[in-house]
Amino acid sequence: METDQAGNLWATLRGKSDRAMLLGGHMDSVPNGGWLDGCLNVLGALEVLRRIASEGTPPVTVRLVDWADEEGARFGRSLFGSSAASGTMNPDDLRNLADKEGIKLVDAISKYGVNLDTAKQSGSQLKTAAAYLELHIEQGPVLESMNLPLGVVLGTFGVERHAIKFTGQSAHAGSTPMDKRRDAFGAAAKLGLEIREIAKRHGGVCTVGSVITKPGIVTAVVGQCDMLLDQRHLSAEELAKMLQEAKDASERFAKEENVGVEWNRIWQIQPILFDKHLVELAEEAVMETARVSHRLPSGPLHDAAEVSRAGIPTIMLFVQSLRGLSHTKEENTKEEHLSMSVQALDRLATKAMNWIVEAGK
Ligand SMILES: [Zn+2]
Protein backbone atom coordinates (compact mmCIF):
# COMPACT_ATOMS: atom_id res chain seq x y z
CA MET A 1 0.00 0.00 0.00
CA GLU A 2 1.19 3.53 -0.68
CA THR A 3 -0.14 7.06 -1.02
CA ASP A 4 1.30 9.09 -3.89
CA GLN A 5 2.15 12.82 -4.12
CA ALA A 6 -1.44 13.71 -5.09
CA GLY A 7 -3.01 11.75 -2.23
CA ASN A 8 -4.09 8.82 -4.41
CA LEU A 9 -4.11 5.51 -2.54
CA TRP A 10 -2.55 2.49 -4.27
CA ALA A 11 -2.56 -1.23 -3.39
CA THR A 12 -0.25 -3.37 -5.49
CA LEU A 13 -0.29 -7.12 -6.08
CA ARG A 14 2.97 -8.00 -7.81
CA GLY A 15 2.61 -10.25 -10.83
CA LYS A 16 5.01 -12.16 -13.09
CA SER A 17 5.34 -9.02 -15.21
CA ASP A 18 5.77 -5.40 -14.11
CA ARG A 19 3.18 -4.34 -16.66
CA ALA A 20 0.19 -3.34 -14.59
CA MET A 21 -3.55 -3.60 -14.89
CA LEU A 22 -5.15 -0.79 -12.87
CA LEU A 23 -8.58 -1.12 -11.26
CA GLY A 24 -10.36 1.49 -9.22
CA GLY A 25 -12.16 4.78 -8.96
CA HIS A 26 -12.88 7.15 -6.08
CA MET A 27 -14.25 6.91 -2.53
CA ASP A 28 -15.21 10.55 -1.97
CA SER A 29 -18.77 11.74 -2.44
CA VAL A 30 -20.75 15.00 -2.52
CA PRO A 31 -22.73 16.61 0.33
CA ASN A 32 -25.95 14.59 0.79
CA GLY A 33 -24.69 12.20 -1.90
CA GLY A 34 -25.57 8.54 -2.26
CA TRP A 35 -23.75 5.36 -1.24
CA LEU A 36 -22.61 4.07 -4.64
CA ASP A 37 -20.85 6.98 -6.39
CA GLY A 38 -17.96 6.19 -6.13
CA CYS A 39 -17.66 3.51 -3.38
CA LEU A 40 -18.88 0.83 -5.77
CA ASN A 41 -15.94 1.24 -8.15
CA VAL A 42 -13.26 0.97 -5.45
CA LEU A 43 -14.91 -1.76 -3.39
CA GLY A 44 -15.88 -3.75 -6.50
CA ALA A 45 -12.27 -3.51 -7.68
CA LEU A 46 -11.07 -4.59 -4.22
CA GLU A 47 -13.14 -7.79 -4.48
CA VAL A 48 -11.63 -8.49 -7.91
CA LEU A 49 -8.13 -7.89 -6.51
CA ARG A 50 -8.88 -10.32 -3.65
CA ARG A 51 -10.07 -12.98 -6.08
CA ILE A 52 -6.94 -12.62 -8.22
CA ALA A 53 -4.68 -12.66 -5.12
CA SER A 54 -6.35 -15.85 -3.86
CA GLU A 55 -5.18 -17.64 -7.01
CA GLY A 56 -1.46 -16.97 -6.48
CA THR A 57 0.85 -14.75 -8.54
CA PRO A 58 -1.03 -13.19 -11.47
CA PRO A 59 0.56 -12.98 -14.95
CA VAL A 60 0.69 -9.17 -14.72
CA THR A 61 0.86 -6.78 -11.77
CA VAL A 62 -2.58 -5.75 -10.51
CA ARG A 63 -3.03 -2.36 -8.83
CA LEU A 64 -6.06 -0.95 -7.06
CA VAL A 65 -6.31 2.84 -7.03
CA ASP A 66 -8.53 5.16 -5.00
CA TRP A 67 -8.20 8.54 -6.73
CA ALA A 68 -8.16 11.59 -4.43
CA ASP A 69 -11.01 14.13 -4.54
CA GLU A 70 -12.81 13.09 -7.70
CA GLU A 71 -15.95 15.10 -7.00
CA GLY A 72 -14.34 18.42 -6.11
CA ALA A 73 -17.28 19.04 -3.78
CA ARG A 74 -15.33 21.29 -1.41
CA PHE A 75 -13.31 23.44 -3.82
CA GLY A 76 -15.34 23.13 -7.03
CA ARG A 77 -12.53 21.45 -8.94
CA SER A 78 -13.21 17.84 -9.99
CA LEU A 79 -10.72 15.02 -10.69
CA PHE A 80 -7.89 16.33 -8.48
CA GLY A 81 -5.92 13.11 -8.04
CA SER A 82 -6.42 11.63 -11.48
CA SER A 83 -5.67 14.88 -13.33
CA ALA A 84 -2.49 15.29 -11.28
CA ALA A 85 -1.41 11.79 -12.28
CA SER A 86 -2.41 12.21 -15.92
CA GLY A 87 -0.52 15.50 -16.08
CA THR A 88 -3.44 17.62 -17.32
CA MET A 89 -3.73 19.55 -14.05
CA ASN A 90 -2.41 23.09 -14.05
CA PRO A 91 -1.47 23.89 -10.42
CA ASP A 92 -1.98 27.62 -11.03
CA ASP A 93 -5.67 27.02 -11.78
CA LEU A 94 -6.06 25.59 -8.27
CA ARG A 95 -3.77 27.85 -6.27
CA ASN A 96 -6.42 30.38 -5.27
CA LEU A 97 -9.37 28.05 -4.84
CA ALA A 98 -11.01 28.29 -1.40
CA ASP A 99 -13.94 26.52 0.26
CA LYS A 100 -17.06 28.17 1.73
CA GLU A 101 -15.18 29.00 4.94
CA GLY A 102 -12.40 30.66 2.96
CA ILE A 103 -9.91 27.85 3.62
CA LYS A 104 -7.56 27.56 0.66
CA LEU A 105 -7.15 24.28 -1.22
CA VAL A 106 -3.36 24.51 -0.85
CA ASP A 107 -3.69 24.69 2.94
CA ALA A 108 -6.31 21.95 3.18
CA ILE A 109 -4.30 19.43 1.14
CA SER A 110 -1.07 20.19 3.01
CA LYS A 111 -2.72 18.75 6.14
CA TYR A 112 -2.78 15.44 4.26
CA GLY A 113 0.81 15.73 3.11
CA VAL A 114 -0.07 16.88 -0.41
CA ASN A 115 1.80 19.78 -1.97
CA LEU A 116 0.18 21.36 -5.02
CA ASP A 117 3.55 21.89 -6.70
CA THR A 118 4.67 18.26 -6.40
CA ALA A 119 1.26 16.59 -6.90
CA LYS A 120 1.95 15.91 -10.57
CA GLN A 121 4.87 13.66 -9.61
CA SER A 122 2.11 11.10 -8.98
CA GLY A 123 2.29 10.60 -12.75
CA SER A 124 5.14 8.13 -12.15
CA GLN A 125 2.47 5.70 -10.88
CA LEU A 126 1.17 5.38 -14.44
CA LYS A 127 4.53 4.49 -16.05
CA THR A 128 3.94 0.75 -15.95
CA ALA A 129 0.18 0.89 -16.57
CA ALA A 130 -1.07 -1.18 -19.50
CA ALA A 131 -4.83 -0.88 -18.90
CA TYR A 132 -7.29 0.84 -16.57
CA LEU A 133 -10.74 -0.57 -15.72
CA GLU A 134 -13.43 1.31 -13.81
CA LEU A 135 -16.91 0.23 -12.78
CA HIS A 136 -19.45 2.98 -12.01
CA ILE A 137 -23.17 3.46 -11.55
CA GLU A 138 -24.70 4.98 -14.67
CA GLN A 139 -26.08 8.05 -12.82
CA GLY A 140 -28.66 8.41 -15.58
CA PRO A 141 -31.88 6.70 -16.75
CA VAL A 142 -30.76 4.98 -20.01
CA LEU A 143 -30.06 1.41 -18.83
CA GLU A 144 -33.15 1.33 -16.61
CA SER A 145 -35.36 2.56 -19.44
CA MET A 146 -34.02 -0.27 -21.63
CA ASN A 147 -34.42 -2.76 -18.80
CA LEU A 148 -30.70 -3.62 -18.90
CA PRO A 149 -28.51 -4.23 -15.85
CA LEU A 150 -25.12 -3.41 -17.41
CA GLY A 151 -23.59 -1.32 -20.16
CA VAL A 152 -20.22 -0.71 -21.80
CA VAL A 153 -19.06 2.91 -21.84
CA LEU A 154 -17.74 4.21 -25.16
CA GLY A 155 -16.20 7.34 -23.72
CA THR A 156 -17.03 10.60 -22.02
CA PHE A 157 -18.77 13.54 -23.61
CA GLY A 158 -16.88 16.59 -24.74
CA VAL A 159 -18.17 19.74 -23.05
CA GLU A 160 -18.58 23.35 -24.21
CA ARG A 161 -19.62 25.68 -21.38
CA HIS A 162 -20.37 29.33 -22.11
CA ALA A 163 -21.69 32.48 -20.48
CA ILE A 164 -24.01 34.36 -22.86
CA LYS A 165 -24.93 37.97 -22.21
CA PHE A 166 -27.87 39.64 -23.96
CA THR A 167 -27.91 43.43 -23.62
CA GLY A 168 -31.07 45.44 -24.34
CA GLN A 169 -32.53 48.48 -22.63
CA SER A 170 -34.19 48.50 -19.23
CA ALA A 171 -37.41 50.55 -19.44
CA HIS A 172 -40.68 51.09 -17.60
CA ALA A 173 -43.04 48.10 -17.88
CA GLY A 174 -46.09 50.32 -18.10
CA SER A 175 -45.03 53.08 -20.46
CA THR A 176 -42.99 51.14 -23.04
CA PRO A 177 -45.12 49.80 -25.95
CA MET A 178 -44.41 46.21 -26.99
CA ASP A 179 -42.94 47.18 -30.37
CA LYS A 180 -40.52 49.68 -28.79
CA ARG A 181 -38.86 47.28 -26.39
CA ARG A 182 -35.32 46.00 -26.40
CA ASP A 183 -36.04 43.00 -24.17
CA ALA A 184 -32.89 41.04 -23.35
CA PHE A 185 -34.95 38.26 -21.79
CA GLY A 186 -36.99 37.87 -24.99
CA ALA A 187 -33.88 36.86 -26.93
CA ALA A 188 -32.62 34.65 -24.08
CA ALA A 189 -35.99 32.87 -23.83
CA LYS A 190 -35.96 32.08 -27.56
CA LEU A 191 -32.43 30.69 -27.27
CA GLY A 192 -33.44 28.64 -24.23
CA LEU A 193 -35.97 26.78 -26.38
CA GLU A 194 -33.80 26.61 -29.49
CA ILE A 195 -30.91 24.78 -27.79
CA ARG A 196 -33.28 21.88 -27.12
CA GLU A 197 -33.90 21.53 -30.88
CA ILE A 198 -30.16 21.81 -31.55
CA ALA A 199 -29.47 19.00 -29.06
CA LYS A 200 -32.18 16.81 -30.67
CA ARG A 201 -30.86 17.41 -34.20
CA HIS A 202 -27.35 16.32 -33.26
CA GLY A 203 -28.06 13.63 -30.67
CA GLY A 204 -26.27 15.49 -27.88
CA VAL A 205 -27.41 17.31 -24.76
CA CYS A 206 -27.70 21.08 -24.22
CA THR A 207 -28.70 22.74 -20.96
CA VAL A 208 -29.39 26.31 -19.92
CA GLY A 209 -28.67 25.91 -16.23
CA SER A 210 -29.02 29.53 -15.17
CA VAL A 211 -30.70 32.72 -16.35
CA ILE A 212 -30.32 35.98 -14.45
CA THR A 213 -32.36 39.03 -15.45
CA LYS A 214 -31.42 42.60 -14.59
CA PRO A 215 -32.77 44.75 -13.07
CA GLY A 216 -34.88 41.73 -12.12
CA ILE A 217 -38.02 43.56 -11.02
CA VAL A 218 -41.54 43.06 -12.28
CA THR A 219 -41.99 46.70 -13.32
CA ALA A 220 -39.04 46.89 -15.75
CA VAL A 221 -38.28 45.43 -19.18
CA VAL A 222 -35.16 43.27 -18.83
CA GLY A 223 -32.11 45.31 -19.81
CA GLN A 224 -29.54 42.57 -19.36
CA CYS A 225 -29.88 38.80 -19.30
CA ASP A 226 -27.02 36.48 -18.35
CA MET A 227 -27.34 32.85 -19.34
CA LEU A 228 -25.16 29.79 -18.73
CA LEU A 229 -25.13 27.14 -21.44
CA ASP A 230 -23.65 23.64 -21.20
CA GLN A 231 -23.38 21.49 -24.37
CA ARG A 232 -22.13 17.90 -24.50
CA HIS A 233 -21.49 15.31 -27.20
CA LEU A 234 -19.35 12.21 -27.75
CA SER A 235 -18.28 13.49 -31.19
CA ALA A 236 -16.01 16.54 -31.36
CA GLU A 237 -17.40 17.39 -34.79
CA GLU A 238 -21.05 17.30 -33.65
CA LEU A 239 -20.17 19.27 -30.53
CA ALA A 240 -18.61 22.01 -32.66
CA LYS A 241 -21.73 22.08 -34.84
CA MET A 242 -24.01 22.38 -31.80
CA LEU A 243 -21.94 25.31 -30.54
CA GLN A 244 -21.96 27.07 -33.92
CA GLU A 245 -25.72 26.62 -34.32
CA ALA A 246 -26.35 28.00 -30.82
CA LYS A 247 -24.17 31.02 -31.63
CA ASP A 248 -25.94 31.61 -34.95
CA ALA A 249 -29.34 31.28 -33.27
CA SER A 250 -28.37 33.73 -30.52
CA GLU A 251 -27.41 36.33 -33.13
CA ARG A 252 -30.65 35.79 -35.02
CA PHE A 253 -32.73 36.22 -31.84
CA ALA A 254 -30.68 39.25 -30.75
CA LYS A 255 -31.48 40.87 -34.08
CA GLU A 256 -35.18 40.02 -33.79
CA GLU A 257 -35.32 41.59 -30.31
CA ASN A 258 -33.02 44.49 -31.16
CA VAL A 259 -30.51 43.59 -28.44
CA GLY A 260 -26.79 42.77 -28.34
CA VAL A 261 -25.27 39.37 -27.61
CA GLU A 262 -21.83 38.37 -26.38
CA TRP A 263 -20.34 34.92 -25.70
CA ASN A 264 -17.59 33.96 -23.25
CA ARG A 265 -16.22 30.44 -22.91
CA ILE A 266 -16.10 29.27 -19.30
CA TRP A 267 -14.74 25.78 -19.84
CA GLN A 268 -14.20 23.21 -22.55
CA ILE A 269 -13.03 19.62 -22.80
CA GLN A 270 -12.71 17.38 -25.84
CA PRO A 271 -14.66 14.09 -25.99
CA ILE A 272 -12.57 11.19 -24.73
CA LEU A 273 -13.06 7.82 -26.45
CA PHE A 274 -12.16 4.65 -24.59
CA ASP A 275 -9.96 1.88 -26.01
CA LYS A 276 -11.62 -0.03 -28.88
CA HIS A 277 -10.23 -3.41 -27.93
CA LEU A 278 -11.20 -2.99 -24.27
CA VAL A 279 -14.72 -2.03 -25.43
CA GLU A 280 -14.90 -5.45 -27.14
CA LEU A 281 -13.58 -7.29 -24.08
CA ALA A 282 -15.98 -5.40 -21.82
CA GLU A 283 -18.87 -6.33 -24.07
CA GLU A 284 -17.87 -10.01 -23.87
CA ALA A 285 -17.70 -9.78 -20.07
CA VAL A 286 -21.12 -8.11 -19.88
CA MET A 287 -22.67 -10.66 -22.29
CA GLU A 288 -21.29 -13.57 -20.27
CA THR A 289 -22.71 -12.05 -17.09
CA ALA A 290 -26.06 -10.60 -18.21
CA ARG A 291 -26.60 -12.20 -21.68
CA VAL A 292 -27.38 -8.74 -23.01
CA SER A 293 -25.29 -5.60 -23.41
CA HIS A 294 -25.53 -2.01 -24.58
CA ARG A 295 -22.91 0.57 -25.55
CA LEU A 296 -23.47 4.09 -24.28
CA PRO A 297 -21.55 7.33 -23.73
CA SER A 298 -21.01 8.91 -20.33
CA GLY A 299 -22.35 12.41 -19.73
CA PRO A 300 -20.49 12.95 -16.45
CA LEU A 301 -16.70 12.99 -16.44
CA HIS A 302 -14.86 10.28 -14.51
CA ASP A 303 -11.32 9.50 -13.37
CA ALA A 304 -11.23 7.07 -16.31
CA ALA A 305 -11.31 10.05 -18.69
CA GLU A 306 -8.12 11.42 -17.11
CA VAL A 307 -6.37 8.04 -17.25
CA SER A 308 -7.37 7.75 -20.90
CA ARG A 309 -5.96 11.23 -21.58
CA ALA A 310 -2.63 9.96 -20.22
CA GLY A 311 -2.61 7.48 -23.14
CA ILE A 312 -3.45 4.36 -21.14
CA PRO A 313 -5.99 1.97 -22.71
CA THR A 314 -9.10 2.57 -20.60
CA ILE A 315 -12.61 1.19 -20.26
CA MET A 316 -15.62 1.68 -17.99
CA LEU A 317 -18.61 -0.50 -17.14
CA PHE A 318 -21.91 1.04 -16.09
CA VAL A 319 -24.51 -0.59 -13.88
CA GLN A 320 -28.12 0.57 -13.87
CA SER A 321 -29.12 3.41 -11.52
CA LEU A 322 -32.67 3.24 -10.16
CA ARG A 323 -34.71 6.19 -11.46
CA GLY A 324 -31.45 7.47 -12.93
CA LEU A 325 -30.73 9.31 -9.70
CA SER A 326 -27.28 10.20 -8.36
CA HIS A 327 -25.66 12.86 -6.16
CA THR A 328 -28.67 12.46 -3.86
CA LYS A 329 -29.54 10.16 -0.94
CA GLU A 330 -32.07 8.39 -3.21
CA GLU A 331 -29.23 7.04 -5.37
CA ASN A 332 -29.63 3.26 -5.50
CA THR A 333 -29.11 0.10 -7.57
CA LYS A 334 -30.75 -3.33 -7.20
CA GLU A 335 -28.58 -5.72 -5.21
CA GLU A 336 -28.68 -8.35 -7.98
CA HIS A 337 -27.41 -5.72 -10.43
CA LEU A 338 -24.61 -4.68 -8.07
CA SER A 339 -23.55 -8.28 -7.79
CA MET A 340 -23.65 -8.74 -11.59
CA SER A 341 -21.61 -5.58 -12.06
CA VAL A 342 -18.77 -6.88 -9.88
CA GLN A 343 -18.91 -10.26 -11.64
CA ALA A 344 -18.63 -8.51 -15.01
CA LEU A 345 -15.69 -6.43 -13.76
CA ASP A 346 -14.07 -9.65 -12.53
CA ARG A 347 -14.50 -11.35 -15.93
CA LEU A 348 -13.21 -8.24 -17.69
CA ALA A 349 -10.15 -8.16 -15.41
CA THR A 350 -9.20 -11.71 -16.43
CA LYS A 351 -9.67 -10.89 -20.12
CA ALA A 352 -7.65 -7.68 -19.78
CA MET A 353 -4.77 -9.47 -18.04
CA ASN A 354 -4.65 -12.07 -20.86
CA TRP A 355 -4.75 -9.27 -23.43
CA ILE A 356 -1.85 -7.44 -21.76
CA VAL A 357 0.23 -10.64 -21.83
CA GLU A 358 -0.72 -11.61 -25.42
CA ALA A 359 -0.31 -8.15 -26.86
CA GLY A 360 3.01 -7.78 -25.01
CA LYS A 361 1.74 -4.41 -23.89
ZN1 LIG B 1 -18.15 8.92 -9.38
XYZ file of C-alpha atoms and ligand atoms in Angstrom:
362
model
C 0.000 0.000 0.000
C 1.186 3.525 -0.678
C -0.143 7.061 -1.020
C 1.296 9.093 -3.892
C 2.150 12.816 -4.124
C -1.441 13.712 -5.091
C -3.009 11.747 -2.228
C -4.095 8.820 -4.406
C -4.112 5.513 -2.541
C -2.553 2.489 -4.266
C -2.564 -1.232 -3.390
C -0.253 -3.372 -5.490
C -0.291 -7.118 -6.080
C 2.971 -7.997 -7.812
C 2.610 -10.252 -10.827
C 5.012 -12.156 -13.090
C 5.340 -9.017 -15.207
C 5.765 -5.401 -14.107
C 3.179 -4.345 -16.658
C 0.189 -3.337 -14.585
C -3.552 -3.602 -14.885
C -5.149 -0.793 -12.874
C -8.583 -1.124 -11.257
C -10.365 1.492 -9.216
C -12.162 4.782 -8.956
C -12.877 7.150 -6.076
C -14.254 6.913 -2.528
C -15.210 10.549 -1.969
C -18.773 11.743 -2.440
C -20.750 15.003 -2.524
C -22.727 16.615 0.333
C -25.948 14.591 0.789
C -24.689 12.203 -1.897
C -25.568 8.536 -2.259
C -23.751 5.364 -1.243
C -22.605 4.070 -4.642
C -20.851 6.978 -6.389
C -17.961 6.190 -6.129
C -17.661 3.509 -3.376
C -18.882 0.830 -5.766
C -15.939 1.241 -8.145
C -13.257 0.970 -5.452
C -14.907 -1.764 -3.386
C -15.883 -3.746 -6.501
C -12.275 -3.510 -7.680
C -11.072 -4.587 -4.224
C -13.138 -7.788 -4.485
C -11.631 -8.490 -7.908
C -8.134 -7.893 -6.508
C -8.877 -10.319 -3.649
C -10.075 -12.980 -6.082
C -6.941 -12.619 -8.217
C -4.685 -12.661 -5.116
C -6.348 -15.847 -3.863
C -5.178 -17.642 -7.010
C -1.457 -16.967 -6.483
C 0.849 -14.754 -8.541
C -1.029 -13.193 -11.474
C 0.564 -12.979 -14.953
C 0.691 -9.168 -14.716
C 0.860 -6.776 -11.765
C -2.579 -5.753 -10.508
C -3.032 -2.362 -8.832
C -6.062 -0.953 -7.060
C -6.305 2.840 -7.027
C -8.526 5.158 -5.001
C -8.203 8.541 -6.727
C -8.159 11.588 -4.432
C -11.007 14.127 -4.543
C -12.810 13.086 -7.698
C -15.946 15.100 -6.998
C -14.337 18.415 -6.113
C -17.282 19.044 -3.776
C -15.332 21.288 -1.414
C -13.307 23.439 -3.820
C -15.339 23.130 -7.028
C -12.528 21.453 -8.942
C -13.210 17.841 -9.992
C -10.717 15.018 -10.690
C -7.886 16.329 -8.483
C -5.918 13.112 -8.037
C -6.420 11.634 -11.480
C -5.672 14.884 -13.325
C -2.487 15.295 -11.277
C -1.406 11.786 -12.278
C -2.411 12.207 -15.924
C -0.524 15.499 -16.077
C -3.442 17.623 -17.325
C -3.731 19.552 -14.053
C -2.406 23.094 -14.054
C -1.474 23.890 -10.418
C -1.976 27.620 -11.029
C -5.673 27.016 -11.780
C -6.060 25.588 -8.275
C -3.770 27.851 -6.271
C -6.415 30.384 -5.273
C -9.370 28.054 -4.839
C -11.014 28.289 -1.404
C -13.941 26.517 0.259
C -17.059 28.173 1.727
C -15.180 29.003 4.936
C -12.404 30.655 2.962
C -9.908 27.850 3.624
C -7.565 27.556 0.662
C -7.147 24.282 -1.222
C -3.363 24.510 -0.850
C -3.686 24.695 2.945
C -6.308 21.950 3.177
C -4.299 19.431 1.143
C -1.068 20.189 3.010
C -2.723 18.745 6.143
C -2.780 15.444 4.257
C 0.815 15.728 3.113
C -0.069 16.879 -0.411
C 1.795 19.779 -1.972
C 0.180 21.362 -5.024
C 3.553 21.886 -6.702
C 4.666 18.263 -6.405
C 1.255 16.593 -6.897
C 1.949 15.914 -10.572
C 4.871 13.659 -9.610
C 2.110 11.101 -8.980
C 2.286 10.597 -12.751
C 5.136 8.134 -12.149
C 2.466 5.699 -10.876
C 1.169 5.379 -14.443
C 4.527 4.495 -16.050
C 3.941 0.747 -15.947
C 0.178 0.888 -16.566
C -1.066 -1.179 -19.504
C -4.830 -0.876 -18.896
C -7.292 0.837 -16.574
C -10.738 -0.575 -15.717
C -13.429 1.307 -13.811
C -16.909 0.229 -12.778
C -19.449 2.978 -12.015
C -23.168 3.455 -11.553
C -24.697 4.983 -14.669
C -26.076 8.051 -12.816
C -28.663 8.414 -15.580
C -31.876 6.701 -16.754
C -30.764 4.985 -20.007
C -30.058 1.408 -18.830
C -33.146 1.329 -16.609
C -35.363 2.560 -19.445
C -34.022 -0.267 -21.634
C -34.420 -2.759 -18.798
C -30.699 -3.622 -18.897
C -28.508 -4.233 -15.853
C -25.122 -3.413 -17.407
C -23.591 -1.324 -20.162
C -20.217 -0.709 -21.802
C -19.064 2.914 -21.838
C -17.742 4.210 -25.162
C -16.199 7.343 -23.722
C -17.030 10.598 -22.016
C -18.766 13.540 -23.605
C -16.878 16.593 -24.741
C -18.174 19.738 -23.053
C -18.578 23.355 -24.205
C -19.620 25.683 -21.381
C -20.370 29.333 -22.115
C -21.692 32.484 -20.484
C -24.010 34.363 -22.858
C -24.933 37.966 -22.211
C -27.871 39.639 -23.963
C -27.908 43.433 -23.618
C -31.072 45.444 -24.337
C -32.533 48.476 -22.625
C -34.187 48.499 -19.234
C -37.413 50.547 -19.443
C -40.685 51.088 -17.603
C -43.036 48.096 -17.882
C -46.089 50.319 -18.098
C -45.031 53.081 -20.459
C -42.986 51.138 -23.043
C -45.115 49.801 -25.947
C -44.414 46.215 -26.995
C -42.937 47.177 -30.365
C -40.519 49.682 -28.790
C -38.864 47.283 -26.385
C -35.316 45.996 -26.403
C -36.037 42.999 -24.174
C -32.887 41.039 -23.351
C -34.946 38.259 -21.789
C -36.990 37.866 -24.986
C -33.882 36.856 -26.925
C -32.624 34.648 -24.084
C -35.987 32.870 -23.830
C -35.964 32.080 -27.559
C -32.434 30.688 -27.274
C -33.439 28.636 -24.234
C -35.972 26.783 -26.376
C -33.805 26.611 -29.495
C -30.913 24.783 -27.794
C -33.285 21.877 -27.123
C -33.896 21.527 -30.881
C -30.155 21.808 -31.553
C -29.474 18.997 -29.065
C -32.178 16.811 -30.665
C -30.861 17.409 -34.199
C -27.348 16.316 -33.264
C -28.057 13.625 -30.669
C -26.270 15.491 -27.884
C -27.408 17.313 -24.761
C -27.703 21.078 -24.215
C -28.703 22.740 -20.957
C -29.388 26.307 -19.920
C -28.666 25.908 -16.232
C -29.017 29.530 -15.174
C -30.704 32.721 -16.355
C -30.320 35.982 -14.450
C -32.360 39.031 -15.447
C -31.420 42.601 -14.588
C -32.771 44.749 -13.068
C -34.881 41.725 -12.116
C -38.017 43.563 -11.016
C -41.539 43.062 -12.282
C -41.986 46.701 -13.324
C -39.043 46.888 -15.748
C -38.284 45.428 -19.181
C -35.162 43.272 -18.830
C -32.111 45.313 -19.812
C -29.538 42.565 -19.356
C -29.883 38.798 -19.305
C -27.022 36.481 -18.348
C -27.338 32.855 -19.342
C -25.162 29.794 -18.730
C -25.126 27.144 -21.445
C -23.649 23.639 -21.195
C -23.382 21.493 -24.371
C -22.128 17.902 -24.499
C -21.493 15.310 -27.203
C -19.353 12.214 -27.746
C -18.284 13.488 -31.187
C -16.007 16.538 -31.358
C -17.401 17.392 -34.786
C -21.049 17.298 -33.655
C -20.165 19.275 -30.526
C -18.605 22.007 -32.662
C -21.730 22.080 -34.837
C -24.012 22.380 -31.804
C -21.941 25.309 -30.543
C -21.960 27.071 -33.915
C -25.722 26.617 -34.315
C -26.353 28.000 -30.824
C -24.168 31.020 -31.627
C -25.941 31.607 -34.947
C -29.343 31.283 -33.272
C -28.374 33.734 -30.522
C -27.413 36.326 -33.125
C -30.654 35.788 -35.021
C -32.734 36.224 -31.843
C -30.679 39.246 -30.754
C -31.484 40.868 -34.082
C -35.181 40.024 -33.785
C -35.321 41.586 -30.311
C -33.017 44.489 -31.163
C -30.513 43.587 -28.439
C -26.795 42.774 -28.340
C -25.266 39.368 -27.613
C -21.828 38.372 -26.379
C -20.343 34.918 -25.702
C -17.588 33.962 -23.250
C -16.216 30.440 -22.909
C -16.102 29.275 -19.298
C -14.739 25.780 -19.835
C -14.204 23.209 -22.549
C -13.032 19.616 -22.798
C -12.715 17.381 -25.836
C -14.662 14.093 -25.985
C -12.574 11.187 -24.733
C -13.055 7.821 -26.448
C -12.157 4.649 -24.587
C -9.958 1.884 -26.006
C -11.619 -0.029 -28.879
C -10.226 -3.407 -27.925
C -11.204 -2.991 -24.275
C -14.718 -2.031 -25.434
C -14.897 -5.446 -27.145
C -13.580 -7.290 -24.081
C -15.984 -5.404 -21.825
C -18.870 -6.331 -24.075
C -17.868 -10.011 -23.870
C -17.701 -9.775 -20.069
C -21.121 -8.113 -19.883
C -22.671 -10.659 -22.286
C -21.292 -13.568 -20.270
C -22.715 -12.051 -17.092
C -26.061 -10.599 -18.205
C -26.598 -12.195 -21.677
C -27.379 -8.740 -23.008
C -25.285 -5.596 -23.410
C -25.527 -2.012 -24.582
C -22.914 0.569 -25.551
C -23.469 4.088 -24.284
C -21.553 7.333 -23.726
C -21.014 8.909 -20.330
C -22.349 12.408 -19.727
C -20.494 12.945 -16.450
C -16.696 12.985 -16.435
C -14.864 10.281 -14.515
C -11.319 9.500 -13.372
C -11.231 7.071 -16.311
C -11.311 10.046 -18.686
C -8.119 11.424 -17.114
C -6.367 8.045 -17.248
C -7.367 7.753 -20.901
C -5.957 11.228 -21.581
C -2.632 9.955 -20.220
C -2.609 7.484 -23.144
C -3.449 4.362 -21.137
C -5.993 1.969 -22.707
C -9.098 2.574 -20.598
C -12.614 1.194 -20.264
C -15.621 1.676 -17.986
C -18.609 -0.504 -17.143
C -21.908 1.040 -16.092
C -24.507 -0.585 -13.879
C -28.120 0.573 -13.874
C -29.117 3.409 -11.515
C -32.672 3.238 -10.163
C -34.710 6.192 -11.464
C -31.451 7.473 -12.935
C -30.727 9.313 -9.695
C -27.276 10.201 -8.360
C -25.655 12.860 -6.165
C -28.665 12.458 -3.856
C -29.536 10.156 -0.942
C -32.071 8.394 -3.206
C -29.230 7.038 -5.367
C -29.628 3.262 -5.503
C -29.110 0.100 -7.570
C -30.750 -3.326 -7.200
C -28.584 -5.723 -5.206
C -28.682 -8.353 -7.979
C -27.413 -5.724 -10.434
C -24.611 -4.680 -8.069
C -23.554 -8.280 -7.793
C -23.648 -8.741 -11.589
C -21.609 -5.581 -12.057
C -18.767 -6.876 -9.877
C -18.913 -10.261 -11.637
C -18.633 -8.514 -15.014
C -15.686 -6.430 -13.763
C -14.067 -9.650 -12.527
C -14.496 -11.351 -15.932
C -13.215 -8.239 -17.687
C -10.147 -8.162 -15.406
C -9.198 -11.706 -16.433
C -9.674 -10.889 -20.124
C -7.651 -7.683 -19.776
C -4.770 -9.472 -18.044
C -4.655 -12.065 -20.859
C -4.754 -9.271 -23.425
C -1.852 -7.436 -21.757
C 0.227 -10.642 -21.831
C -0.723 -11.611 -25.416
C -0.311 -8.154 -26.863
C 3.014 -7.779 -25.011
C 1.740 -4.411 -23.887
Zn -18.151 8.917 -9.384
